[in-house]
PDB file of C-alpha atoms and ligand atoms in Angstrom:
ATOM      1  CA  UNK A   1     -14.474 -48.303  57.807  1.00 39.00           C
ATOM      2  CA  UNK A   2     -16.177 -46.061  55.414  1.00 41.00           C
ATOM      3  CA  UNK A   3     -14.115 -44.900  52.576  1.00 44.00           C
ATOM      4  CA  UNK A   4     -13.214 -41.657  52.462  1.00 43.00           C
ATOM      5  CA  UNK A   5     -13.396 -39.900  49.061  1.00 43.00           C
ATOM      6  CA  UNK A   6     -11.304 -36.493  48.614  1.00 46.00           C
ATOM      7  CA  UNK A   7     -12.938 -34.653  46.230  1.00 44.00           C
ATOM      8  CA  UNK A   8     -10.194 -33.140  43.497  1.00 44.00           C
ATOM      9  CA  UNK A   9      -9.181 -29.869  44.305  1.00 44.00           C
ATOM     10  CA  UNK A  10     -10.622 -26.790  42.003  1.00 43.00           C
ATOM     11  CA  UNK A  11      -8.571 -26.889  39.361  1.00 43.00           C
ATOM     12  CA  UNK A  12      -6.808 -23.514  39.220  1.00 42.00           C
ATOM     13  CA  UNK A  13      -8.278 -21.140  36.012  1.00 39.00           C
ATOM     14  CA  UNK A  14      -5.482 -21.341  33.569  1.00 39.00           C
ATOM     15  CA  UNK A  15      -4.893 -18.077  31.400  1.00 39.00           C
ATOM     16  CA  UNK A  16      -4.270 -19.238  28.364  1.00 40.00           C
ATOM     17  CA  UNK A  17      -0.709 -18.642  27.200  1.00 41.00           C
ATOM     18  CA  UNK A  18      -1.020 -16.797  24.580  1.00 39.00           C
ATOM     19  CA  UNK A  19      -4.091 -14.168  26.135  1.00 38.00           C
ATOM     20  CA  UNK A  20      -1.539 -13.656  29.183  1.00 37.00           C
ATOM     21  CA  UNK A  21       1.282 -12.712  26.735  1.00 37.00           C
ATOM     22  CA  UNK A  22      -1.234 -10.180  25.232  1.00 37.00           C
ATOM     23  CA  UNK A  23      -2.022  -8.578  28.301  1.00 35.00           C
ATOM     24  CA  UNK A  24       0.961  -7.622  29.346  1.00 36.00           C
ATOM     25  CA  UNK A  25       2.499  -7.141  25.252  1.00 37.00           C
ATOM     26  CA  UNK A  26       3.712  -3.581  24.698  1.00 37.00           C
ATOM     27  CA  UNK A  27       2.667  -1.771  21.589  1.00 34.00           C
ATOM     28  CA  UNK A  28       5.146  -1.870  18.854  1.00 37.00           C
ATOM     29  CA  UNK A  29       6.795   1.444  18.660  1.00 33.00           C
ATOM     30  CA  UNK A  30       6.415   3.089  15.537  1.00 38.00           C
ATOM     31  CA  UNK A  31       9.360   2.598  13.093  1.00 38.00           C
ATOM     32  CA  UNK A  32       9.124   6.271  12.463  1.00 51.00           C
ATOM     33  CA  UNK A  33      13.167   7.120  13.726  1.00 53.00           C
ATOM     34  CA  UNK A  34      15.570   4.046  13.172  1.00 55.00           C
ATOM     35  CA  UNK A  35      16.771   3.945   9.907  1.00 65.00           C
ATOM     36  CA  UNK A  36      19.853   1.532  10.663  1.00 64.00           C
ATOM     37  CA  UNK A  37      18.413  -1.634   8.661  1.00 78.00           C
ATOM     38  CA  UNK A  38      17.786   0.992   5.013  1.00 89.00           C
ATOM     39  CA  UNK A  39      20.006   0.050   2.434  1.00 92.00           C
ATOM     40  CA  UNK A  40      23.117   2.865   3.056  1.00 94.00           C
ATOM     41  CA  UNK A  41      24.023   5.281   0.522  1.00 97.00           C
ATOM     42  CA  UNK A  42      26.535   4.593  -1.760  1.00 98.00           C
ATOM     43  CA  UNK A  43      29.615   7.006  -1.928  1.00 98.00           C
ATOM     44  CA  UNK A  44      28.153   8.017  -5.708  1.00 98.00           C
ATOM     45  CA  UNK A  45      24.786   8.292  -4.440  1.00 98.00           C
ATOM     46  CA  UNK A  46      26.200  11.140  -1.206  1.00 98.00           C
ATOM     47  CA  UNK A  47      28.101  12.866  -3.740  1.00 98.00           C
ATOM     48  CA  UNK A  48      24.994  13.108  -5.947  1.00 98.00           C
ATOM     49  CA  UNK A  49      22.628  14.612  -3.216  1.00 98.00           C
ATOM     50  CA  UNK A  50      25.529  17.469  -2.592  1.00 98.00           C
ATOM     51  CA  UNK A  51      26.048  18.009  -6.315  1.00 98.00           C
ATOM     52  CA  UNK A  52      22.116  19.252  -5.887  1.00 98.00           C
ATOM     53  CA  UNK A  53      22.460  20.728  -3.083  1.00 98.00           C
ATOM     54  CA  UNK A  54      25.538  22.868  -4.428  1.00 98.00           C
ATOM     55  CA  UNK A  55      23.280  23.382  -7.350  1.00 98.00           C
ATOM     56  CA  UNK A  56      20.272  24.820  -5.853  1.00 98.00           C
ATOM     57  CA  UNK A  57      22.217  26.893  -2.936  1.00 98.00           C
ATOM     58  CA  UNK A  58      26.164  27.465  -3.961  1.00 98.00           C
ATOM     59  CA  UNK A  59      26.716  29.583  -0.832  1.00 96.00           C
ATOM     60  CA  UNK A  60      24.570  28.672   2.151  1.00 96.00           C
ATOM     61  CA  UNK A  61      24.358  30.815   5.164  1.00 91.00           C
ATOM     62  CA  UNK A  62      23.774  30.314   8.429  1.00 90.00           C
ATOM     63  CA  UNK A  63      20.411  32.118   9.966  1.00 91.00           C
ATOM     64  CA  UNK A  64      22.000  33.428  13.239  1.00 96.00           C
ATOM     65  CA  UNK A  65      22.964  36.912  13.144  1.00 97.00           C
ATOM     66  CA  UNK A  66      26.491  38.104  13.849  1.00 97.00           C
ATOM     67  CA  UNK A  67      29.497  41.036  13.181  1.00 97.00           C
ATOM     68  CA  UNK A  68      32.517  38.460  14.359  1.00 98.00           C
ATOM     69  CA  UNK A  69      33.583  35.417  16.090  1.00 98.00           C
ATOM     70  CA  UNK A  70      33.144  36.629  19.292  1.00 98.00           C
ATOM     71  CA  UNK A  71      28.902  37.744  18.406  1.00 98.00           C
ATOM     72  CA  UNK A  72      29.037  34.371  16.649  1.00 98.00           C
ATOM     73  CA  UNK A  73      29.852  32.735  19.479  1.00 98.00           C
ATOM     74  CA  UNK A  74      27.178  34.581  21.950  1.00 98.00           C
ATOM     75  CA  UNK A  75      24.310  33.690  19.547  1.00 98.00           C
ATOM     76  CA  UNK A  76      25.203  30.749  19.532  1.00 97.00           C
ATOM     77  CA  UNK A  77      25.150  30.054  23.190  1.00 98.00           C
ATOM     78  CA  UNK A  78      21.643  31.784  23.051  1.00 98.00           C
ATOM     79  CA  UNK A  79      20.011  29.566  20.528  1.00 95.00           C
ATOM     80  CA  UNK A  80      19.971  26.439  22.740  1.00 91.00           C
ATOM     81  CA  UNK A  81      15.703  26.135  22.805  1.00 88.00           C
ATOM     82  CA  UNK A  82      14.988  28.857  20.879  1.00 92.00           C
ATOM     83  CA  UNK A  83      14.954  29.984  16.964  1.00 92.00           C
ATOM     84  CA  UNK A  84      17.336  31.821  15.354  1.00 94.00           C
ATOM     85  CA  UNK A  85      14.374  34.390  14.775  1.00 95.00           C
ATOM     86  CA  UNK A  86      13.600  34.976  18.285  1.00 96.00           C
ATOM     87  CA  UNK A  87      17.727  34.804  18.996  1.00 97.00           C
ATOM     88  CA  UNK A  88      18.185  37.218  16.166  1.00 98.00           C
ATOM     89  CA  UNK A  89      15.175  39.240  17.442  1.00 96.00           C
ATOM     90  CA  UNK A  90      17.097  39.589  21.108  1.00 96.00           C
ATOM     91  CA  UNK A  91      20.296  40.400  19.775  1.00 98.00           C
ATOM     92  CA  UNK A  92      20.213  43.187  17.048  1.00 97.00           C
ATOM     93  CA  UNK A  93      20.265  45.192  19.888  1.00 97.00           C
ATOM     94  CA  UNK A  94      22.350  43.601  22.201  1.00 98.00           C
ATOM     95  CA  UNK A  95      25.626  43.525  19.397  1.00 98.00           C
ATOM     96  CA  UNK A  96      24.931  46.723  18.751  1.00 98.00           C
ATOM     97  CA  UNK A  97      25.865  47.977  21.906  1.00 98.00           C
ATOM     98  CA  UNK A  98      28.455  45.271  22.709  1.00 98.00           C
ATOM     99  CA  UNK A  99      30.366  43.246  19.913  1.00 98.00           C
ATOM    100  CA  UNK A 100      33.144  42.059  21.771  1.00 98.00           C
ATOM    101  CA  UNK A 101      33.920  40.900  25.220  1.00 98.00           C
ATOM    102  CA  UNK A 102      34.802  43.961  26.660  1.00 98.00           C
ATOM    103  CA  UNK A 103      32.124  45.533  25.816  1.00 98.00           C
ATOM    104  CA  UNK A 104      29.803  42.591  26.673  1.00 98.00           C
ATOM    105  CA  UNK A 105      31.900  42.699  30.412  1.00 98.00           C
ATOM    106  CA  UNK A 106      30.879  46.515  30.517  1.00 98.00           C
ATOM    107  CA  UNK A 107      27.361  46.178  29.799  1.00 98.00           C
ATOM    108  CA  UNK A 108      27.012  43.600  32.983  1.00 98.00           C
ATOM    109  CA  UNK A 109      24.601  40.588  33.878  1.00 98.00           C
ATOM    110  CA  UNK A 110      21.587  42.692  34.547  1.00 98.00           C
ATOM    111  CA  UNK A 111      21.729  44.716  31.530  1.00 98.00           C
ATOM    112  CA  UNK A 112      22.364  41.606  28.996  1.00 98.00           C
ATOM    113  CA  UNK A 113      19.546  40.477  30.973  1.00 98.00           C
ATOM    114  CA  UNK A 114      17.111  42.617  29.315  1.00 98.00           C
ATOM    115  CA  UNK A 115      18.446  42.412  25.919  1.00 98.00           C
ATOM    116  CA  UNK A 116      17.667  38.818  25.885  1.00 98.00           C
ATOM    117  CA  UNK A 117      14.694  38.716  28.361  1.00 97.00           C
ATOM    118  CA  UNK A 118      12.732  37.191  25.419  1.00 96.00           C
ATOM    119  CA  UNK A 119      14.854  34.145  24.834  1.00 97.00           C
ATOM    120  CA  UNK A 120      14.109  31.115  27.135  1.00 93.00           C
ATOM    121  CA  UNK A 121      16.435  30.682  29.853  1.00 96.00           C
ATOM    122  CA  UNK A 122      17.588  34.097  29.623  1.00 97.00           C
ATOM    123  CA  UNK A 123      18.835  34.233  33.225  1.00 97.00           C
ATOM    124  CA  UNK A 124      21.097  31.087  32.962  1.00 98.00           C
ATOM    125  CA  UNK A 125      22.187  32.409  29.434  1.00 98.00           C
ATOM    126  CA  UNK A 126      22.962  36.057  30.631  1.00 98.00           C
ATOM    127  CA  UNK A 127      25.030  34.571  33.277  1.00 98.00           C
ATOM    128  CA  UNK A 128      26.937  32.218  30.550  1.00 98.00           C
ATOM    129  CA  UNK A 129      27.599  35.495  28.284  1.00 98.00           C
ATOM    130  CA  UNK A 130      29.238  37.156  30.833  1.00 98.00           C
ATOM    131  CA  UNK A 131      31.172  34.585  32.149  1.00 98.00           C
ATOM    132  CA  UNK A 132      32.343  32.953  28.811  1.00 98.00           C
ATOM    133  CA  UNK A 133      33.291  37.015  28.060  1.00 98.00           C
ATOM    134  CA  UNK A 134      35.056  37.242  31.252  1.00 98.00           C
ATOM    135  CA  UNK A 135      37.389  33.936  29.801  1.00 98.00           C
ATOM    136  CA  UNK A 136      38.195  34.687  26.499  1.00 98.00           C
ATOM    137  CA  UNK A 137      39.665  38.485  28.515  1.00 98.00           C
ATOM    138  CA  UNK A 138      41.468  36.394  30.809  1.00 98.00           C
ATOM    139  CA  UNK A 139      42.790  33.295  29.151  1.00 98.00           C
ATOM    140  CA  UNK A 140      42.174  34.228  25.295  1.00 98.00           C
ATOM    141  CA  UNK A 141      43.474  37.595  24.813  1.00 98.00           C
ATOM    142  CA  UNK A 142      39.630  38.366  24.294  1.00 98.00           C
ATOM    143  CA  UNK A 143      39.651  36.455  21.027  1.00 98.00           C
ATOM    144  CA  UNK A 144      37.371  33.453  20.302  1.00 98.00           C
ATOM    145  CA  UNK A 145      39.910  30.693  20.467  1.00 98.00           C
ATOM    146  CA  UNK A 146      40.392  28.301  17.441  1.00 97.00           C
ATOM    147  CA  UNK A 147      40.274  24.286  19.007  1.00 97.00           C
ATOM    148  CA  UNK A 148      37.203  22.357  19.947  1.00 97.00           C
ATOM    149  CA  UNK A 149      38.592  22.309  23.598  1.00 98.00           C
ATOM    150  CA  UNK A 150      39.272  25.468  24.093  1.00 98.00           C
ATOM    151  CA  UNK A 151      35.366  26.764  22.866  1.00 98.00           C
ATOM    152  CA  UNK A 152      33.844  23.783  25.115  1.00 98.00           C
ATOM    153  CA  UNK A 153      35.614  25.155  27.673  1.00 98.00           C
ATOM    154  CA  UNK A 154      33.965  28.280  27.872  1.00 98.00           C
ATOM    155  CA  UNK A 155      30.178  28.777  29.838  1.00 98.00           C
ATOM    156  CA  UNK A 156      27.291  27.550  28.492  1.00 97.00           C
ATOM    157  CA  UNK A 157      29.488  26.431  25.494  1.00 98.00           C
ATOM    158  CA  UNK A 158      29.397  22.415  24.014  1.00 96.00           C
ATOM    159  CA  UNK A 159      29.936  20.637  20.981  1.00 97.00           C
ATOM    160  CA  UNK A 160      27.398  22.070  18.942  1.00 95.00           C
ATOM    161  CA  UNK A 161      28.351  25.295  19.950  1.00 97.00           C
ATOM    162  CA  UNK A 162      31.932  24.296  18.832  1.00 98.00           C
ATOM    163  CA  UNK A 163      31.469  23.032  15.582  1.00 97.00           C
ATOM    164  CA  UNK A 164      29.335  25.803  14.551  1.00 97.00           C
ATOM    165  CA  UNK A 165      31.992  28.409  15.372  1.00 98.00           C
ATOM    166  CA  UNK A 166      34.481  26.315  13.971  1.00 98.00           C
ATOM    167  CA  UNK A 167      32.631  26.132  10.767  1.00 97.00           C
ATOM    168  CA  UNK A 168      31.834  29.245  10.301  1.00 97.00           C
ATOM    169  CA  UNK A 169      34.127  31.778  11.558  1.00 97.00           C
ATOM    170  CA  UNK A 170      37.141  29.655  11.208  1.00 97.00           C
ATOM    171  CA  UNK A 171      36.136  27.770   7.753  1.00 96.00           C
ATOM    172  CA  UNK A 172      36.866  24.008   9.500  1.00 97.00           C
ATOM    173  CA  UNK A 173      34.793  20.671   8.161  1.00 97.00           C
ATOM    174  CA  UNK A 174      32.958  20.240  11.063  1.00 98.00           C
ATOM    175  CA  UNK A 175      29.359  18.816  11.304  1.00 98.00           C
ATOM    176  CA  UNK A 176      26.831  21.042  14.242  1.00 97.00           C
ATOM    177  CA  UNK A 177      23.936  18.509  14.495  1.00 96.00           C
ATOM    178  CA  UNK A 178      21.211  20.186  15.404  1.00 94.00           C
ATOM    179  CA  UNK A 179      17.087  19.062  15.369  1.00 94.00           C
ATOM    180  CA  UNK A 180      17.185  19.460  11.890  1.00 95.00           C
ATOM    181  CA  UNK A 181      20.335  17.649  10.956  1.00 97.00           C
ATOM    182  CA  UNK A 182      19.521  14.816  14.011  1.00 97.00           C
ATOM    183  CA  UNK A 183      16.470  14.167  11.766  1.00 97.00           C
ATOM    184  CA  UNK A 184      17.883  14.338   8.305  1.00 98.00           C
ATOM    185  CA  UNK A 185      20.386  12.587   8.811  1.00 98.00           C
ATOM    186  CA  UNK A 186      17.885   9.745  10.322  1.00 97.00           C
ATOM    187  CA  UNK A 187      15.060   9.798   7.944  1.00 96.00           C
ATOM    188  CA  UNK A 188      17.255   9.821   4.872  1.00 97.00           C
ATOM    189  CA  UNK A 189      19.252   6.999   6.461  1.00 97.00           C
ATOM    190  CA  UNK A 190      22.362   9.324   5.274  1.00 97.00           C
ATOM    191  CA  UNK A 191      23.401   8.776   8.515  1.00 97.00           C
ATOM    192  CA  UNK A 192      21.171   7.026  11.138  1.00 96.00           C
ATOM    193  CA  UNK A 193      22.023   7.392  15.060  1.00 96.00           C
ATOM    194  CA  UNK A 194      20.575   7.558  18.450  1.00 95.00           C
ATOM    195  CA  UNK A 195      22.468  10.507  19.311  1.00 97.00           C
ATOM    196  CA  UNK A 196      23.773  13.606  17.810  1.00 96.00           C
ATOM    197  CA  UNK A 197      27.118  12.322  18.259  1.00 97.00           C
ATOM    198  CA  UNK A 198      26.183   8.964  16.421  1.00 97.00           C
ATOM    199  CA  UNK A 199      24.641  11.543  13.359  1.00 97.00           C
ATOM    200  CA  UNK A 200      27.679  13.818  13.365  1.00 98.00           C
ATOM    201  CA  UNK A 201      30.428  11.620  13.205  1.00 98.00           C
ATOM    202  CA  UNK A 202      28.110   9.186  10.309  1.00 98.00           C
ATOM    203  CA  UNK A 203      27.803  12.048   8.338  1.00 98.00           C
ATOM    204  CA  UNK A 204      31.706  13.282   8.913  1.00 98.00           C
ATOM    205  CA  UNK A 205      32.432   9.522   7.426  1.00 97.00           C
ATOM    206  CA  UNK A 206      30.505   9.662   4.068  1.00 98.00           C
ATOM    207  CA  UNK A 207      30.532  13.480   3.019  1.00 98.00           C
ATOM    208  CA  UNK A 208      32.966  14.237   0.749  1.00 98.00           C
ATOM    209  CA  UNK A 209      35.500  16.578   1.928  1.00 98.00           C
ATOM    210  CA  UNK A 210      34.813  19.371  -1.371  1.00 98.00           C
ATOM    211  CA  UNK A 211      31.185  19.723   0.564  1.00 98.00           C
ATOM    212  CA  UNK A 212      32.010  19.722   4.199  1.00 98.00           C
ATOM    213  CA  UNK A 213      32.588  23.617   4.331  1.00 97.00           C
ATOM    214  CA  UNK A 214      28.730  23.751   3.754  1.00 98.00           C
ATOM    215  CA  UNK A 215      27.253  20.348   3.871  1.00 98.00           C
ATOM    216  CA  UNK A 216      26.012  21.769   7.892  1.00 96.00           C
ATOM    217  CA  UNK A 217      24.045  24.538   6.203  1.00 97.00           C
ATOM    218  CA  UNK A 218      22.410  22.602   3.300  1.00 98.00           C
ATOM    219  CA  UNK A 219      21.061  20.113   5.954  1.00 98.00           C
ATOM    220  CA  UNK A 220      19.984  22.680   8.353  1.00 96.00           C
ATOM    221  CA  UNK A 221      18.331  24.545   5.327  1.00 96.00           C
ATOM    222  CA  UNK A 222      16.490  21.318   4.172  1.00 98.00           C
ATOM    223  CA  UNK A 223      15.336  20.164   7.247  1.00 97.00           C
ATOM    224  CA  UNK A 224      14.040  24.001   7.782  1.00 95.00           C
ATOM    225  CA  UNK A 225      12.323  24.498   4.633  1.00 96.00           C
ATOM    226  CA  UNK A 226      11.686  21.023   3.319  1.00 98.00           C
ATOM    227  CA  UNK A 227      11.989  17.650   5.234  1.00 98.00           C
ATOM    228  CA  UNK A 228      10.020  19.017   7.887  1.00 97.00           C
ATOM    229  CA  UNK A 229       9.499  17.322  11.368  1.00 95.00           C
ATOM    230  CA  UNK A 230       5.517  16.993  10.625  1.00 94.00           C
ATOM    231  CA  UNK A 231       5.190  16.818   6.992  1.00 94.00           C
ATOM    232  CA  UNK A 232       8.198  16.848   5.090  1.00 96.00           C
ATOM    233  CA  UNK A 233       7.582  18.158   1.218  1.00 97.00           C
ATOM    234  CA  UNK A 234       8.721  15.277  -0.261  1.00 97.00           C
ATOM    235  CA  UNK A 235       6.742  16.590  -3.439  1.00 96.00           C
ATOM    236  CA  UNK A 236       9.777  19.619  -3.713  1.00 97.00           C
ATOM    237  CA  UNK A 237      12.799  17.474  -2.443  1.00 98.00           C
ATOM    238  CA  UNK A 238      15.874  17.489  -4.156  1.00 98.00           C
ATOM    239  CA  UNK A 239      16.758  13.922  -3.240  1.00 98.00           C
ATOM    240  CA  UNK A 240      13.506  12.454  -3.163  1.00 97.00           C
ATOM    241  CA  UNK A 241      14.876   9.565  -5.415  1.00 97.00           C
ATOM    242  CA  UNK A 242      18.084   8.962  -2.943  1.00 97.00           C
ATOM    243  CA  UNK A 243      16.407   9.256   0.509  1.00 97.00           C
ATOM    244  CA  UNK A 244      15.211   6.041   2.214  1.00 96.00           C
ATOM    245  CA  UNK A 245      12.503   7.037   4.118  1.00 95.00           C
ATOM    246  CA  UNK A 246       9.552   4.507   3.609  1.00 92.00           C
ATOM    247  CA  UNK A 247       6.658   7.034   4.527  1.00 88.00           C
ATOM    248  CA  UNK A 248       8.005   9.364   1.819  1.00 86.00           C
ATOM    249  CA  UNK A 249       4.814  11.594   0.989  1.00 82.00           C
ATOM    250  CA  UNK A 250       5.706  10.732  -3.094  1.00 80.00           C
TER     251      UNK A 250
HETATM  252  S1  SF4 B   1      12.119  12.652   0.368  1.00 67.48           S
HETATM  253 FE1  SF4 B   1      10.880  13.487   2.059  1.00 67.48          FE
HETATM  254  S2  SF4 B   1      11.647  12.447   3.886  1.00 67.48           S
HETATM  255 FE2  SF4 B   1      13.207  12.196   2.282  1.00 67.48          FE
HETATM  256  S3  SF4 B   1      14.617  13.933   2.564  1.00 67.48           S
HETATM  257 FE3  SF4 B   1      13.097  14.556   1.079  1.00 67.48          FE
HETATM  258  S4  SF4 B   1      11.535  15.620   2.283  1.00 67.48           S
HETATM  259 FE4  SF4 B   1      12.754  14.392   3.719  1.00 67.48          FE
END
């Protein structure tokens, strides 16, 4: 009988480990946010940076126009997306027509509407003003009420809404993280965090009480006006010897 000879079968092309890794290998995301492994600031090193900040700027002040709580609040509620200029622009007219929530209640949806037509999300927003007016008549005794729960509580109202108003028409320590704090607070590694929440309650922790009335201002101001989201002026910082940012520009 002949002998039958199998002939091996074709050897399957092999991708070589470490070329099929590569294929499929994300690209390393830029360590451009996460400052959690920088060396953190000592409590004589925070107290420094305020000192200067103090210094330069003794009596920060916020950018968003208002009369009272109450126009405090609405500008507030209107800045979500947009600058304080273009909220500022909007509402000149609008507070001086209504200032409180009466007067807000009076004017009506369709009229607020057109006051603030040049805002983004004006409809939403128009609809929150009047509504969050509408509360503080009926459950506040049309005064801006004074706990965090009570100003998240009202339409179109959160946190950051709440700590501002807190902060500034009621004088409490609280810490509004907004784009420019959220990156501040990262890039400086004063207080690194994935959230606002993470930022705000880091920077709560290591800011000495004597600064908390304005330490929200004088990192809103610098992340305005110097540590900006393209090309921070590192050249003009205050604290460019404190801050941990490796891509510092000096
Ligand atoms: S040194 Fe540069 S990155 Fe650091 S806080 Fe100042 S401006 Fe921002």
């Amino acid at each position: 009988m002949a002998k039958i000879t199998r002939k091996p079968a074709p050897r399957k092309a092999a991708m070589p480990k470490k070329k099929a890794k590569a294929a499929v290998a994300k690209p390393k995301a830029p360590v451009r946010t996460s400052q959690k492994a920088a060396k953190p600031w000592t409590p004589a090193e925070v107290h420094e940076a305020f000192s200067r900040f103090r210094t330069a700027n003794p009596e920060p002040k916020g950018e968003l126009e208002h009369v009272n709580p109450f126009t405090l609040l609405v500008a507030v509620v209107l800045s979500a997306q947009a600058t304080d200029a273009g909220v500022n622009k909007a509402t000149r007219a609008l507070f001086a027509v209504a200032d409180t929530p009466q007067k807000m209640l009076d004017l009506g949806e369709e009229r607020v509407r057109d006051y603030i037509k040049t805002i983004g999300l004006y409809r939403t927003k128009a609809k929150n003003v009047i509504a969050l007016s509408a509360k503080l008549l009926s459950e506040f005794g049309g005064e801006v009420p004074r706990t965090r729960a009570e100003i998240e509580s009202l339409p179109g109202a959160g946190r950051k809404t709440a700590n501002v108003v807190l902060n500034m028409a009621f004088g409490e320590h609280t810490m509004a993280v907004d784009t420019h704090v959220f990156r501040v607070g990262n890039r400086t590694a004063l207080a690194p965090g994935k959230t606002p929440l993470e930022v705000e309650l880091g920077l709560e922790k290591i800011i000495p009480a004597e600064f908390m009335l304005h330490a929200h201002h004088w990192l809103i101001l610098h992340g305005r006006y110097t540590c900006l989201a393209r090309k921070p002026r590192c050249d003009v910082c205050l604290i460019t010897d404190l801050c941990r940012w490796p891509e510092k520009t000096v």
